[in-house]
Short mmCIF file of C-alpha atoms and ligand atoms in Angstrom, two decimals:
data_model
loop_
_atom_site.label_atom_id
_atom_site.label_comp_id
_atom_site.label_asym_id
_atom_site.label_seq_id
_atom_site.Cartn_x
_atom_site.Cartn_y
_atom_site.Cartn_z
CA MET A 13 -13.18 -14.15 -95.76
CA SER A 14 -16.03 -16.58 -95.93
CA MET A 15 -15.77 -20.33 -96.36
CA ASP A 16 -19.55 -20.85 -96.27
CA SER A 17 -19.94 -21.34 -99.99
CA PRO A 18 -17.31 -21.73 -102.72
CA ALA A 19 -16.19 -18.41 -104.19
CA ILE A 20 -16.84 -17.59 -107.80
CA GLN A 21 -13.92 -16.68 -110.04
CA SER A 22 -14.65 -12.95 -110.07
CA GLU A 23 -14.44 -12.85 -106.26
CA LEU A 24 -11.07 -14.56 -106.37
CA ASP A 25 -9.86 -12.21 -109.09
CA ALA A 26 -10.97 -9.16 -107.14
CA ARG A 27 -8.86 -9.98 -104.10
CA ILE A 28 -5.79 -10.90 -106.15
CA HIS A 29 -6.16 -7.69 -108.12
CA GLN A 30 -6.47 -5.67 -104.92
CA VAL A 31 -3.24 -7.12 -103.47
CA LEU A 32 -1.40 -6.66 -106.78
CA SER A 33 -2.41 -3.03 -107.00
CA GLU A 34 -1.27 -2.37 -103.40
CA PHE A 35 2.13 -3.91 -104.15
CA SER A 36 2.56 -2.07 -107.43
CA GLN A 37 1.75 1.31 -105.88
CA LEU A 38 4.22 0.79 -103.04
CA SER A 39 7.26 -0.45 -104.92
CA PRO A 40 8.30 2.89 -106.56
CA PHE A 41 8.58 4.35 -103.04
CA SER A 42 10.62 1.56 -101.51
CA ALA A 43 13.93 3.14 -100.46
CA GLY A 44 14.30 2.06 -96.85
CA TYR A 45 14.82 -1.70 -96.83
CA PRO A 46 17.68 -3.78 -98.23
CA VAL A 47 15.42 -5.61 -100.62
CA ASN A 48 16.44 -5.82 -104.26
CA GLN A 49 13.34 -5.41 -106.43
CA ASN A 50 15.06 -5.75 -109.81
CA PHE A 51 14.16 -9.28 -110.82
CA ASP A 52 12.09 -11.40 -113.14
CA TYR A 53 11.58 -15.04 -112.25
CA ALA A 54 8.82 -15.74 -114.78
CA ASP A 55 10.89 -18.68 -116.08
CA LEU A 56 10.35 -20.40 -112.74
CA TYR A 57 6.55 -20.02 -112.49
CA PRO A 58 5.79 -23.51 -113.93
CA LEU A 59 7.57 -25.04 -110.94
CA LEU A 60 4.64 -23.97 -108.75
CA ALA A 61 2.55 -26.70 -110.37
CA TYR A 62 4.33 -29.35 -108.28
CA ALA A 63 4.38 -30.29 -104.60
CA ALA A 64 8.12 -29.92 -104.27
CA ASN A 65 9.76 -30.14 -100.86
CA ASN A 66 13.40 -30.07 -99.80
CA VAL A 67 12.93 -31.91 -96.51
CA GLY A 68 16.19 -33.31 -95.14
CA ASP A 69 19.87 -32.71 -95.64
CA PRO A 70 20.59 -31.43 -99.16
CA PHE A 71 23.89 -33.31 -99.08
CA GLY A 72 22.22 -36.56 -97.94
CA TYR A 73 19.62 -38.95 -99.28
CA SER A 74 15.91 -38.12 -98.91
CA ARG A 75 12.98 -40.47 -99.60
CA TYR A 76 10.92 -37.52 -100.81
CA GLN A 77 12.19 -37.23 -104.34
CA SER A 78 10.40 -34.13 -105.71
CA ASN A 79 13.13 -31.92 -104.38
CA THR A 80 15.77 -29.50 -105.64
CA HIS A 81 18.60 -30.76 -103.43
CA GLU A 82 21.05 -30.83 -106.32
CA THR A 83 20.44 -27.15 -107.05
CA GLU A 84 20.50 -26.38 -103.33
CA ARG A 85 23.94 -27.99 -103.04
CA GLU A 86 25.18 -25.88 -105.94
CA VAL A 87 23.89 -22.71 -104.27
CA VAL A 88 25.55 -23.65 -100.98
CA THR A 89 28.91 -24.44 -102.55
CA ALA A 90 28.82 -21.30 -104.70
CA VAL A 91 28.08 -19.16 -101.63
CA ALA A 92 30.79 -21.05 -99.67
CA ASP A 93 33.23 -20.21 -102.44
CA LEU A 94 32.29 -16.52 -102.27
CA MET A 95 32.79 -16.72 -98.48
CA ARG A 96 36.22 -18.22 -99.06
CA LEU A 97 35.58 -21.74 -97.87
CA PRO A 98 36.69 -24.56 -100.22
CA ALA A 99 33.65 -26.49 -101.50
CA GLU A 100 34.95 -29.79 -100.16
CA ASP A 101 35.02 -28.39 -96.59
CA ALA A 102 31.61 -26.75 -96.78
CA TRP A 103 28.20 -27.75 -95.56
CA GLY A 104 25.04 -25.67 -95.47
CA TYR A 105 21.52 -25.31 -96.72
CA VAL A 106 19.01 -22.83 -98.05
CA THR A 107 17.10 -21.37 -95.11
CA ALA A 108 13.87 -19.43 -94.70
CA GLY A 109 15.93 -16.24 -94.19
CA GLY A 110 18.80 -14.60 -92.36
CA THR A 111 17.23 -15.34 -88.98
CA GLU A 112 17.19 -19.11 -89.54
CA GLY A 113 20.78 -18.93 -90.75
CA ASN A 114 21.79 -17.08 -87.61
CA MET A 115 19.96 -19.63 -85.50
CA TYR A 116 21.69 -22.53 -87.22
CA GLY A 117 25.15 -20.96 -86.96
CA ILE A 118 24.69 -20.08 -83.29
CA TYR A 119 23.31 -23.58 -82.62
CA VAL A 120 26.39 -25.17 -84.21
CA GLY A 121 28.56 -22.80 -82.16
CA ARG A 122 26.81 -23.83 -78.95
CA GLU A 123 27.17 -27.55 -79.72
CA MET A 124 30.85 -27.20 -80.65
CA MET A 125 31.75 -24.99 -77.67
CA ARG A 126 29.65 -26.70 -74.94
CA ASP A 127 28.22 -24.03 -72.64
CA PRO A 128 29.87 -20.97 -74.13
CA VAL A 129 29.29 -17.31 -73.36
CA ALA A 130 28.02 -15.46 -76.42
CA TYR A 131 29.17 -11.93 -77.25
CA PHE A 132 27.39 -9.61 -79.65
CA SER A 133 27.28 -5.84 -80.07
CA GLN A 134 24.47 -3.43 -79.32
CA ASP A 135 24.00 -2.84 -83.05
CA THR A 136 23.42 -6.54 -83.74
CA HIS A 137 20.15 -7.53 -85.45
CA TYR A 138 17.30 -8.27 -83.02
CA SER A 139 17.15 -11.88 -84.20
CA VAL A 140 20.39 -12.69 -82.38
CA LEU A 141 19.20 -11.90 -78.84
CA LYS A 142 15.99 -13.83 -79.49
CA ILE A 143 18.00 -16.82 -80.73
CA LEU A 144 20.30 -16.71 -77.70
CA HIS A 145 17.21 -16.82 -75.48
CA VAL A 146 15.62 -19.68 -77.43
CA LEU A 147 18.86 -21.66 -77.34
CA ASN A 148 19.40 -20.74 -73.69
CA ILE A 149 22.95 -19.45 -74.20
CA ARG A 150 24.60 -17.18 -71.62
CA ASN A 151 25.33 -13.90 -73.34
CA ILE A 152 26.84 -10.46 -72.95
CA MET A 153 25.96 -7.42 -75.03
CA ILE A 154 29.03 -5.45 -76.07
CA ARG A 155 28.95 -1.67 -76.47
CA SER A 156 28.99 -0.28 -80.00
CA GLN A 157 31.06 2.59 -81.30
CA ASP A 158 29.21 5.53 -82.86
CA ASN A 159 29.85 4.12 -86.34
CA GLY A 160 28.01 0.91 -85.39
CA GLU A 161 31.12 -1.29 -85.04
CA MET A 162 31.71 -3.31 -81.91
CA ASP A 163 33.72 -1.58 -79.17
CA TYR A 164 36.77 -3.86 -79.08
CA ASP A 165 37.95 -2.67 -75.65
CA ASP A 166 34.60 -3.64 -74.20
CA LEU A 167 34.83 -7.02 -75.97
CA ARG A 168 38.31 -7.61 -74.53
CA GLU A 169 37.20 -6.74 -70.99
CA SER A 170 34.05 -8.86 -71.19
CA ILE A 171 35.93 -11.89 -72.48
CA ARG A 172 38.68 -11.40 -69.91
CA ILE A 173 36.14 -11.57 -67.08
CA ASN A 174 34.71 -14.79 -68.54
CA ARG A 175 37.90 -16.31 -69.83
CA THR A 176 37.26 -19.70 -68.28
CA SER A 177 34.30 -20.18 -70.67
CA PRO A 178 34.57 -20.77 -74.42
CA ALA A 179 33.47 -17.75 -76.47
CA LEU A 180 30.76 -17.71 -79.12
CA ILE A 181 31.20 -14.41 -80.92
CA VAL A 182 28.53 -13.11 -83.27
CA ALA A 183 30.23 -10.71 -85.66
CA ASN A 184 28.30 -8.34 -87.90
CA ILE A 185 29.31 -8.36 -91.51
CA GLY A 186 27.27 -5.23 -92.04
CA THR A 187 24.93 -4.05 -89.29
CA THR A 188 21.28 -3.55 -90.17
CA MET A 189 21.14 0.14 -89.35
CA LYS A 190 24.58 1.55 -90.24
CA GLY A 191 26.19 -1.11 -92.41
CA ALA A 192 29.13 -1.41 -90.02
CA VAL A 193 31.46 -4.41 -90.34
CA ASP A 194 32.95 -5.81 -87.12
CA ASN A 195 36.69 -6.22 -87.56
CA LEU A 196 37.39 -9.98 -87.64
CA ASP A 197 41.16 -9.41 -87.41
CA ARG A 198 40.77 -7.40 -84.20
CA ILE A 199 38.35 -9.97 -82.75
CA ARG A 200 40.80 -12.82 -83.41
CA GLU A 201 43.68 -10.82 -81.95
CA ILE A 202 41.68 -10.31 -78.77
CA VAL A 203 40.82 -13.98 -78.23
CA GLN A 204 44.39 -14.99 -79.01
CA GLU A 205 45.86 -12.35 -76.71
CA LEU A 206 43.65 -13.63 -73.88
CA ALA A 207 44.73 -17.20 -74.71
CA LEU A 208 41.13 -18.45 -74.78
CA PRO A 209 41.26 -22.20 -75.23
CA ARG A 210 38.23 -22.29 -77.53
CA TYR A 211 36.18 -19.84 -79.52
CA TYR A 212 33.71 -19.84 -82.38
CA ILE A 213 32.79 -16.96 -84.68
CA HIS A 214 29.39 -16.79 -86.36
CA ALA A 215 29.12 -14.06 -88.98
CA ASP A 216 25.78 -12.39 -89.56
CA ALA A 217 26.26 -11.37 -93.19
CA ALA A 218 22.56 -11.11 -94.07
CA PHE A 219 22.96 -8.16 -96.40
CA HIS A 220 26.65 -7.24 -96.86
CA GLY A 221 27.66 -10.89 -97.29
CA MET A 222 26.66 -10.53 -100.93
CA ILE A 223 28.36 -7.13 -101.27
CA LEU A 224 31.88 -7.56 -99.87
CA PRO A 225 32.88 -10.44 -102.23
CA PHE A 226 32.26 -8.07 -105.15
CA VAL A 227 34.20 -4.94 -104.12
CA ASP A 228 37.86 -4.17 -104.75
CA ASP A 229 38.87 -3.54 -101.14
CA PRO A 230 36.61 -5.53 -98.79
CA GLN A 231 36.92 -5.61 -95.02
CA PRO A 232 37.72 -9.14 -93.76
CA PHE A 233 34.46 -11.10 -93.99
CA GLY A 234 34.91 -14.79 -94.69
CA PHE A 235 36.19 -18.16 -93.54
CA ASP A 236 39.73 -17.06 -94.42
CA SER A 237 39.34 -14.52 -91.60
CA GLY A 238 38.40 -17.07 -88.96
CA VAL A 239 34.65 -17.33 -89.44
CA ASP A 240 33.12 -20.72 -88.47
CA SER A 241 29.64 -20.15 -89.89
CA ILE A 242 27.97 -17.45 -91.92
CA ALA A 243 24.35 -16.51 -92.67
CA VAL A 244 23.25 -14.62 -95.77
CA SER A 245 19.71 -13.54 -96.72
CA GLY A 246 18.32 -14.40 -100.15
CA HIS A 247 15.62 -11.73 -100.40
CA LYS A 248 18.09 -8.89 -99.88
CA MET A 249 20.89 -8.83 -102.49
CA PHE A 250 19.78 -11.84 -104.53
CA GLY A 251 16.37 -10.29 -105.03
CA SER A 252 14.18 -13.24 -104.12
CA PRO A 253 10.46 -12.45 -103.98
CA ILE A 254 10.13 -15.19 -101.36
CA PRO A 255 12.12 -14.70 -98.16
CA CYS A 256 15.05 -17.12 -98.01
CA GLY A 257 18.75 -17.32 -97.19
CA VAL A 258 21.80 -19.53 -97.04
CA VAL A 259 23.79 -20.74 -94.07
CA VAL A 260 27.28 -22.11 -94.61
CA THR A 261 29.41 -23.84 -92.04
CA LYS A 262 32.17 -26.44 -92.00
CA LYS A 263 31.32 -30.01 -92.90
CA GLU A 264 33.30 -31.34 -89.93
CA TYR A 265 31.01 -29.47 -87.49
CA THR A 266 27.74 -30.68 -88.92
CA ALA A 267 29.01 -34.24 -89.07
CA GLN A 268 29.24 -34.12 -85.29
CA ILE A 269 25.70 -32.93 -84.65
CA GLY A 270 23.43 -34.53 -87.32
CA ARG A 271 20.91 -37.21 -86.45
CA ALA A 272 19.27 -39.73 -88.76
CA ILE A 273 15.45 -39.74 -88.87
CA GLU A 274 13.75 -42.92 -90.05
CA TYR A 275 10.43 -41.43 -91.28
CA VAL A 276 11.73 -39.39 -94.22
CA GLY A 277 14.92 -41.39 -94.57
CA ALA A 278 16.92 -38.21 -94.29
CA LEU A 279 19.78 -37.03 -92.17
CA ASP A 280 18.18 -34.43 -89.92
CA THR A 281 20.75 -31.67 -89.98
CA THR A 282 18.46 -28.72 -90.81
CA LEU A 283 16.43 -26.73 -88.26
CA LEU A 284 13.19 -27.05 -90.21
CA GLY A 285 11.63 -30.26 -91.50
CA SER A 286 9.78 -29.53 -94.74
CA ARG A 287 11.67 -26.87 -96.61
CA ASN A 288 11.09 -24.65 -99.61
CA ALA A 289 12.21 -26.24 -102.89
CA ILE A 290 11.53 -23.11 -104.98
CA THR A 291 13.86 -20.69 -103.17
CA PRO A 292 17.02 -22.68 -104.06
CA MET A 293 15.93 -22.38 -107.70
CA ILE A 294 15.45 -18.62 -107.29
CA MET A 295 18.91 -18.19 -105.78
CA TRP A 296 20.47 -20.44 -108.39
CA TYR A 297 18.75 -18.40 -111.12
CA SER A 298 19.98 -15.09 -109.70
CA MET A 299 23.55 -16.33 -109.21
CA THR A 300 23.82 -18.07 -112.56
CA LYS A 301 22.18 -15.34 -114.58
CA ASN A 302 24.20 -12.49 -113.06
CA GLY A 303 27.47 -14.30 -112.48
CA VAL A 304 30.31 -12.71 -110.55
CA ASP A 305 30.68 -9.97 -113.16
CA GLY A 306 27.00 -9.14 -112.95
CA PHE A 307 27.13 -8.87 -109.16
CA ARG A 308 30.27 -6.74 -109.32
CA ARG A 309 28.45 -4.34 -111.63
CA ILE A 310 25.27 -4.30 -109.53
CA VAL A 311 27.27 -3.64 -106.34
CA ALA A 312 29.39 -0.92 -107.96
CA ASP A 313 26.24 0.85 -109.17
CA MET A 314 24.63 0.60 -105.73
CA LEU A 315 27.69 2.09 -104.03
CA ASP A 316 27.89 4.88 -106.65
CA THR A 317 24.24 5.75 -106.04
CA ALA A 318 24.85 5.70 -102.27
CA GLU A 319 27.75 8.12 -102.67
CA TYR A 320 25.52 10.32 -104.83
CA ALA A 321 22.89 10.29 -102.05
CA VAL A 322 25.44 11.28 -99.38
CA GLN A 323 26.57 14.19 -101.56
CA ARG A 324 23.04 15.35 -102.34
CA PHE A 325 22.11 15.31 -98.64
CA ASN A 326 25.32 17.10 -97.66
CA GLU A 327 24.94 19.77 -100.36
CA ASN A 328 21.56 20.51 -98.85
CA GLY A 329 22.86 20.81 -95.31
CA ILE A 330 21.77 17.35 -94.13
CA PRO A 331 24.67 15.48 -92.47
CA ALA A 332 24.34 12.07 -94.15
CA TRP A 333 27.12 9.48 -94.16
CA ARG A 334 27.77 5.84 -94.99
CA ALA A 335 30.17 3.12 -93.90
CA LYS A 336 32.90 1.85 -96.21
CA ASN A 337 31.49 -0.55 -98.86
CA SER A 338 27.93 0.02 -97.70
CA PRO A 339 24.90 1.24 -99.66
CA ILE A 340 23.20 2.23 -96.38
CA VAL A 341 22.95 6.02 -96.19
CA VAL A 342 22.43 7.23 -92.61
CA PHE A 343 20.91 10.64 -91.95
CA PRO A 344 19.06 12.49 -89.19
CA ARG A 345 15.56 11.17 -88.56
CA PRO A 346 13.19 13.01 -90.94
CA SER A 347 9.54 13.88 -90.33
CA PRO A 348 7.01 11.04 -89.89
CA TYR A 349 5.54 11.87 -93.28
CA VAL A 350 8.86 11.31 -95.09
CA LEU A 351 9.45 8.11 -93.11
CA PHE A 352 6.05 6.82 -94.12
CA LEU A 353 6.18 7.92 -97.76
CA TRP A 354 9.54 6.29 -98.47
CA GLN A 355 9.15 3.37 -96.04
CA LEU A 356 12.27 4.40 -94.16
CA ALA A 357 13.35 2.61 -91.00
CA PRO A 358 14.23 4.94 -88.09
CA ILE A 359 16.02 4.21 -84.82
CA ASP A 360 16.11 6.98 -82.21
CA ASP A 361 17.40 10.10 -83.93
CA ILE A 362 18.60 8.53 -87.20
CA ALA A 363 17.07 6.90 -90.26
CA HIS A 364 18.57 5.29 -93.34
CA LEU A 365 17.84 4.77 -96.96
CA ILE A 366 19.42 1.94 -98.90
CA THR A 367 20.39 2.28 -102.54
CA MET A 368 19.25 -1.11 -103.75
CA PRO A 369 19.43 -1.67 -107.52
CA HIS A 370 15.87 -0.38 -108.08
CA VAL A 371 16.61 2.90 -106.24
CA THR A 372 17.40 5.55 -108.86
CA ARG A 373 19.13 8.91 -108.56
CA GLN A 374 15.79 10.50 -109.31
CA MET A 375 14.29 8.78 -106.25
CA ILE A 376 17.20 10.09 -104.17
CA ASP A 377 16.54 13.62 -105.42
CA GLU A 378 12.90 13.25 -104.45
CA VAL A 379 13.75 11.95 -100.95
CA VAL A 380 16.13 14.88 -100.40
CA ALA A 381 13.51 17.34 -101.69
CA ASP A 382 10.87 15.81 -99.40
CA CYS A 383 13.22 16.06 -96.39
CA LEU A 384 13.67 19.77 -97.15
CA GLU A 385 9.99 20.39 -97.78
CA TRP A 386 8.81 18.54 -94.65
CA PRO A 387 11.60 19.11 -92.12
CA PRO A 388 11.53 17.25 -88.80
CA VAL A 389 9.49 19.14 -86.20
C1 PLP B 9 17.99 -8.57 -92.47
C2 PLP B 9 18.97 -8.95 -91.44
C3 PLP B 9 18.80 -10.11 -90.67
C4 PLP B 9 17.56 -10.95 -90.68
O1 PLP B 9 17.35 -11.52 -91.86
P1 PLP B 9 15.91 -12.06 -92.28
O2 PLP B 9 16.24 -12.64 -93.59
O3 PLP B 9 14.98 -10.89 -92.28
O4 PLP B 9 15.52 -13.09 -91.27
C5 PLP B 9 19.79 -10.46 -89.78
N1 PLP B 9 20.89 -9.72 -89.66
C6 PLP B 9 21.09 -8.58 -90.37
C7 PLP B 9 22.35 -7.81 -90.17
C8 PLP B 9 20.13 -8.17 -91.28
O5 PLP B 9 20.35 -7.05 -91.98
#
C-alpha cells in the first residue's frame, strides 16, 4: 500500500476485484467452519451510507441518535424468547461475536458471585480460558468425556473441594469440535447435592444456541434449565457476513452492575463503547425473513445432510460420528491436503466438517472421495 499520492480508480478497483475473486474461489470449498454462507443482505447495503453507531445501552437513552437500538432490542428479546427467558426479564445486546458474549456473561457471573471459582471443561472454546485470565477469575478445568461432554464426576469432585466458594460454571451448549452439549440438569443436580450457597451458569451457545430451539427433542439449553446468561454468535447460524453475536442475561443482574457515563449520555452496560449498528439489522433481517418455521426447516436440512455424511463416511470404512442434534461430523484426521482443500479444522487425531446450509450432498461426496484418494499418511 502506498499513501504517497492518491490512488486512481482503476487501482482501487484492482484490489477490490482481487479480494472478491479470492473469496469467491474459496466459498465452494468451505465445509469446515460453522459459518452459514446462504444469505443475501443486498437490501441493507444503503445503510452503509451513514455513520451509524450503537454506543450505549440499547435499552437506555443515548445522545448519539443515528443508532439501531430499537432493532437491537427486538433482536435481544427475540433471542431471549428462543432461549426461554420472558422478554420482560431479559437484558442483552448485540456483540462483536461469541467471544464478547462469553466475556460479558462471565463478567456478570463474577460480579454477581463475588470471587467465585470458575469451572469449564477441556473441550470448552479457547475464548473462555482467555476471558478468565483477563477477568482474573480463579478457575479449574474439568475433564471431558470422549464424546466432548463434561465429566460430571470430575465436576462434582472439583466443586466439593472448593465448596466454600461460589461457583461460576461455563456450560457448553454445543462444543466447538464435537458439538457436545453439557447436561444442565446434571450440573444443577451436582450443585444442589453439594448444597452450594451460590452458583451461576453461563452458557456458551455460540453455534448450537440457534439449533436446539428448532429441533423436536432438544437437550436442556435455556434459562428454563437454570442458565443465567447465554452467548450466541451471529455469523454462524444467522449467516451474518460481519462477525457479531447476542448476549442475553437477566435484567435484574445488569441493573446491579451498570454505570452511567456523562459523555455519551448513555448507561454504560456494554463491554465496548462504540458498537456496530449494522449487525443488529443483519440479525433482525435473518430472523424476520426466515421466521421460526424457516429456521426449523434450515436446521432439519442441516441435520439430514450431517446424517448423510456420517453414512457416506461409514459406508466407505471411515468411522465418522456426530452428537445428537449436531451438524458437526467428526472423523479421523485426514491428510493435510484434504484439510487444506476443504478448510477443515483438525485437533490431534480428529477433524470435523460441518453441514451448514450451503454444504450440499455433492460436496460431502467429494470430501469422502478426497479422503479415500488421499488417505492420511
Ligand atoms: C465459535 C465459538 C465461539 C467463539 O465465537 P466467535 O463468534 O468466533 O467469537 C465460542 N464458543 C463456541 C462453542 C464456538 O463454537
